[in-house]
mmCIF file with all atom_site columns, C-alpha atoms in Angstrom:
data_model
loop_
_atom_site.group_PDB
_atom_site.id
_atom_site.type_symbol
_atom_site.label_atom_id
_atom_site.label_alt_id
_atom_site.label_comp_id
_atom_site.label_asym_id
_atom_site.label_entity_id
_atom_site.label_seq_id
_atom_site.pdbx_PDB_ins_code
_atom_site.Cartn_x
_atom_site.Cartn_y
_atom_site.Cartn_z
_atom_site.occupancy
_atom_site.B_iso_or_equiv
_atom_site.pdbx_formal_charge
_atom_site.auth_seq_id
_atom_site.auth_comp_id
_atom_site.auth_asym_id
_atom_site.auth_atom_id
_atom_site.pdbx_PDB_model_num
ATOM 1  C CA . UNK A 1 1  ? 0.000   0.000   0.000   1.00 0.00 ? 1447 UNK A CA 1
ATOM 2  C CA . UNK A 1 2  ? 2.525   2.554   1.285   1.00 0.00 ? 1448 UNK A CA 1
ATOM 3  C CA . UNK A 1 3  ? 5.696   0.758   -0.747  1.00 0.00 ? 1449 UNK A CA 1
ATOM 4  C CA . UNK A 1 4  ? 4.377   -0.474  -3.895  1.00 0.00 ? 1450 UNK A CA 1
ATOM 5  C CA . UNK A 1 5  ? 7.603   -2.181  -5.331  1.00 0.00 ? 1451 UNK A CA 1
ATOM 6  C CA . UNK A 1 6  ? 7.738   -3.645  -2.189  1.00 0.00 ? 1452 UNK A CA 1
ATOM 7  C CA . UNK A 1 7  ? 6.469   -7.194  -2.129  1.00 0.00 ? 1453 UNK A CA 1
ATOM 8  C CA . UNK A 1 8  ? 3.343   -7.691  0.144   1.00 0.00 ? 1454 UNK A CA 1
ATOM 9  C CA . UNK A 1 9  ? 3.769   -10.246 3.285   1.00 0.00 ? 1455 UNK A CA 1
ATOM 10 C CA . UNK A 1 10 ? 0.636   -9.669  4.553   1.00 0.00 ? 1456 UNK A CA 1
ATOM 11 C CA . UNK A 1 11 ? -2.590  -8.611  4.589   1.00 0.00 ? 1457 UNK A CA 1
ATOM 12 C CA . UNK A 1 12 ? -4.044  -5.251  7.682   1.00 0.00 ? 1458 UNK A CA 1
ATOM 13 C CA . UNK A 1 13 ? -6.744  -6.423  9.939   1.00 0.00 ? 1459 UNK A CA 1
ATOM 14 C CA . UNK A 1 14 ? -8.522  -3.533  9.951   1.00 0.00 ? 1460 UNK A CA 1
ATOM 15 C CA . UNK A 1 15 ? -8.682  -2.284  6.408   1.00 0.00 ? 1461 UNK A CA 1
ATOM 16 C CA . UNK A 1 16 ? -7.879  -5.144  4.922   1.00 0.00 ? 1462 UNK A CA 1
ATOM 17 C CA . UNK A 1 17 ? -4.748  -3.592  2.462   1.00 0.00 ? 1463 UNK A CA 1
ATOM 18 C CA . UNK A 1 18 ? -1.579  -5.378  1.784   1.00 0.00 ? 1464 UNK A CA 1
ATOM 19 C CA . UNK A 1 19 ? 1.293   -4.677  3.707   1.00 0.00 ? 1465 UNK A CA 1
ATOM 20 C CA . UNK A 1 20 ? 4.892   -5.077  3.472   1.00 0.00 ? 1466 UNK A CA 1
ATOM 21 C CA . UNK A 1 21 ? 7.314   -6.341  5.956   1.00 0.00 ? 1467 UNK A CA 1
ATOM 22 C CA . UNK A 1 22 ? 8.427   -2.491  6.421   1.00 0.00 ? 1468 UNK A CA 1
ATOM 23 C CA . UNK A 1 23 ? 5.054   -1.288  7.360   1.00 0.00 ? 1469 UNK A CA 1
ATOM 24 C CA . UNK A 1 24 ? 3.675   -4.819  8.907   1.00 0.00 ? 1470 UNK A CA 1
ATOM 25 C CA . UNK A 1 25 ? 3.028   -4.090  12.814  1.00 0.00 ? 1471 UNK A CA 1
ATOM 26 C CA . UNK A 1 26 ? 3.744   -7.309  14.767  1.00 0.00 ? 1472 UNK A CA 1
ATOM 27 C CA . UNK A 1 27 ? 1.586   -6.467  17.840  1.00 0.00 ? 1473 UNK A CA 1
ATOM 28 C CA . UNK A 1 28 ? -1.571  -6.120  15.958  1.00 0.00 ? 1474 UNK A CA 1
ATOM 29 C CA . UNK A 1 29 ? -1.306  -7.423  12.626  1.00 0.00 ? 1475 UNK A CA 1
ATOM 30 C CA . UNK A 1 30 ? -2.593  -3.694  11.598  1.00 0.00 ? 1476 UNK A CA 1
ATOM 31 C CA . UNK A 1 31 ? -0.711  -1.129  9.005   1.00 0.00 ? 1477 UNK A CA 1
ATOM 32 C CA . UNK A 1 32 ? 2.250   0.629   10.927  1.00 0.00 ? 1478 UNK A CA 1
ATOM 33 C CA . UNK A 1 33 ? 1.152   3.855   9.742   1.00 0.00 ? 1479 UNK A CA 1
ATOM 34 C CA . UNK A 1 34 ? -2.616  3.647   9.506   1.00 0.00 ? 1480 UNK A CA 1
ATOM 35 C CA . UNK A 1 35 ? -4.220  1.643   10.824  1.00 0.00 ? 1481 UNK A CA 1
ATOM 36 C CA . UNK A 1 36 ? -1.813  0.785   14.142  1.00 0.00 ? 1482 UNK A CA 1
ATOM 37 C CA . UNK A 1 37 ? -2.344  4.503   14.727  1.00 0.00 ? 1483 UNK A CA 1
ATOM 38 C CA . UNK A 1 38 ? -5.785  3.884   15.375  1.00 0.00 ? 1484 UNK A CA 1
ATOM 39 C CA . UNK A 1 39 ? -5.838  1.399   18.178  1.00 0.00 ? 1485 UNK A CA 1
ATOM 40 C CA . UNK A 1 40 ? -6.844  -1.974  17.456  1.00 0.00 ? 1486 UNK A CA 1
ATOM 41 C CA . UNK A 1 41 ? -8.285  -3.864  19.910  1.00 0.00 ? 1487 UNK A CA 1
ATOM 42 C CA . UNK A 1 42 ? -7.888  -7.650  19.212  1.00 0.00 ? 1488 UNK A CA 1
ATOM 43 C CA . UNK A 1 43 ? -10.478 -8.666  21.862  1.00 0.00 ? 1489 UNK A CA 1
ATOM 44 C CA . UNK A 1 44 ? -13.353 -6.289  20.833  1.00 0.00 ? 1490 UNK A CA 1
ATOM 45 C CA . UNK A 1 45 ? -16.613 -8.327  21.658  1.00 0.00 ? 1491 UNK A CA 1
ATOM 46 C CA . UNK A 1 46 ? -18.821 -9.704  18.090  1.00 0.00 ? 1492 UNK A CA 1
ATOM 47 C CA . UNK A 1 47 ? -21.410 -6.857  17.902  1.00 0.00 ? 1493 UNK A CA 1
ATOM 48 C CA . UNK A 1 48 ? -24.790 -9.095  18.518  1.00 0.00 ? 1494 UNK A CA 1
ATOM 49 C CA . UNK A 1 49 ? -26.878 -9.934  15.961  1.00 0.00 ? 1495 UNK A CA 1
ATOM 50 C CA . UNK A 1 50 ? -30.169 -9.128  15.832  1.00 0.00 ? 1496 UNK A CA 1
ATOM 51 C CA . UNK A 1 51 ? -33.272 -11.514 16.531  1.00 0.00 ? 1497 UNK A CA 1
ATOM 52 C CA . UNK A 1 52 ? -35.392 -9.484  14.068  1.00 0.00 ? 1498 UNK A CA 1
ATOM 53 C CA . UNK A 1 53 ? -33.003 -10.132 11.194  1.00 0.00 ? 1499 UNK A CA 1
ATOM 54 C CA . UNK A 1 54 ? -32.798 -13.607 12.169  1.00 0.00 ? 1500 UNK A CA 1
ATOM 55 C CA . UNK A 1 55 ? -36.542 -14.711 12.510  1.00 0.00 ? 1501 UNK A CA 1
ATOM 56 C CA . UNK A 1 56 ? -36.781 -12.973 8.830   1.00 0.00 ? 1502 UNK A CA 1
ATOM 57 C CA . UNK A 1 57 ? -34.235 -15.083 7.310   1.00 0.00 ? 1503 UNK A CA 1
ATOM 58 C CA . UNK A 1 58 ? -35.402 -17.816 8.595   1.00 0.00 ? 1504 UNK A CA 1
ATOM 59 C CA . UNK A 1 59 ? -38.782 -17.381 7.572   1.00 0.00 ? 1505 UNK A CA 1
ATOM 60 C CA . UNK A 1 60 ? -37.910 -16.350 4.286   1.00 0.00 ? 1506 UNK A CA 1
ATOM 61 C CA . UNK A 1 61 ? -35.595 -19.872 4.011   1.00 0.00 ? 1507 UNK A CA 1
ATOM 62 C CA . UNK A 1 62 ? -38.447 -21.915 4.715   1.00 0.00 ? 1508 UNK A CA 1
ATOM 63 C CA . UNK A 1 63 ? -40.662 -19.641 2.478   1.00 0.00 ? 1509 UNK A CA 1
ATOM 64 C CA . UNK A 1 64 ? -38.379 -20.438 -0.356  1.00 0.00 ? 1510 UNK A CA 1
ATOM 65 C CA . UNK A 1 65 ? -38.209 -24.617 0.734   1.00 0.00 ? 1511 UNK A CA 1
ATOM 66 C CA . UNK A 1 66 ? -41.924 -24.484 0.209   1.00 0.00 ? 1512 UNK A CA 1
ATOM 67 C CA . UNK A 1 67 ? -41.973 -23.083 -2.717  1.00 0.00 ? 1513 UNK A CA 1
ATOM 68 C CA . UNK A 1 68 ? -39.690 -25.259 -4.083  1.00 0.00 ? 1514 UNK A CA 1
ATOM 69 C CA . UNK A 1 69 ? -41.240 -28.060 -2.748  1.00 0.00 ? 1515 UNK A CA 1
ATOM 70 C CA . UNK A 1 70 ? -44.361 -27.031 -4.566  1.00 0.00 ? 1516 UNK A CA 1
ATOM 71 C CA . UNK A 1 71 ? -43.350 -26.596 -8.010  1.00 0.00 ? 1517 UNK A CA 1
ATOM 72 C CA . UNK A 1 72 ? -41.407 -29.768 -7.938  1.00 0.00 ? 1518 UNK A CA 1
ATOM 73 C CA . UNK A 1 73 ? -44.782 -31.304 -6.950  1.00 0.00 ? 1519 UNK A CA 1
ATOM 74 C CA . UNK A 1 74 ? -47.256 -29.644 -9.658  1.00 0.00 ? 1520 UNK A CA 1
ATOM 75 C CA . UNK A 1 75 ? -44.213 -30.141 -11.862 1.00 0.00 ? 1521 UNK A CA 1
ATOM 76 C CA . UNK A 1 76 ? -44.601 -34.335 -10.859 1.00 0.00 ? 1522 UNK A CA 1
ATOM 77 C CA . UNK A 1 77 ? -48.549 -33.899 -11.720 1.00 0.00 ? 1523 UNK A CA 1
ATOM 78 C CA . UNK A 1 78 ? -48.144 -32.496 -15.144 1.00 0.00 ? 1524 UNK A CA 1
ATOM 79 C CA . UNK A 1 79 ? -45.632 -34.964 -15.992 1.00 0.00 ? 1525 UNK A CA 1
ATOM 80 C CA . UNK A 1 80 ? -47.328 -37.664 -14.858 1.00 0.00 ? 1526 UNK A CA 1
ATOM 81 C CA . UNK A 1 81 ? -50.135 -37.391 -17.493 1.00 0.00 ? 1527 UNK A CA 1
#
């Protein structure tokens, strides 16, 4: 990112750039120069998911199983003639 005929030995945590072994932080795994500036906390909890999203997915899944299971069914009874 910072060196670019540099070759890359790695990839930054947080923004996800490559990084050569010049600007590779050790500690964190971050950018030396971006990035590591910033803070990175390796132990920052998951943000929870939430239940709403989840109950729509898995309607819509099960939505989509039916319908499936429906057309292969009508497909079976025009077939079948």
């Amino acid at each position: 990112m910072n060196h670019p005929e540099a070759p890359a030995i790695g990839q930054c945590r947080r923004c996800g750039k490559p990084i050569c072994k010049d600007c590779y932080n050790l500690d964190n795994g971050c950018c030396r120069y971006r990035c590591g500036e910033i803070g990175y906390a390796p132990h920052t909890p998951p943000r929870p998911k939430s239940a709403f999203w989840s109950v729509i997915v898995s309607l819509l899944a099960i939505l989509g199983g039916l319908a499936v299971l429906l057309l292969a069914i009508c497909g079976a009874m025009l077939f079948s003639y």
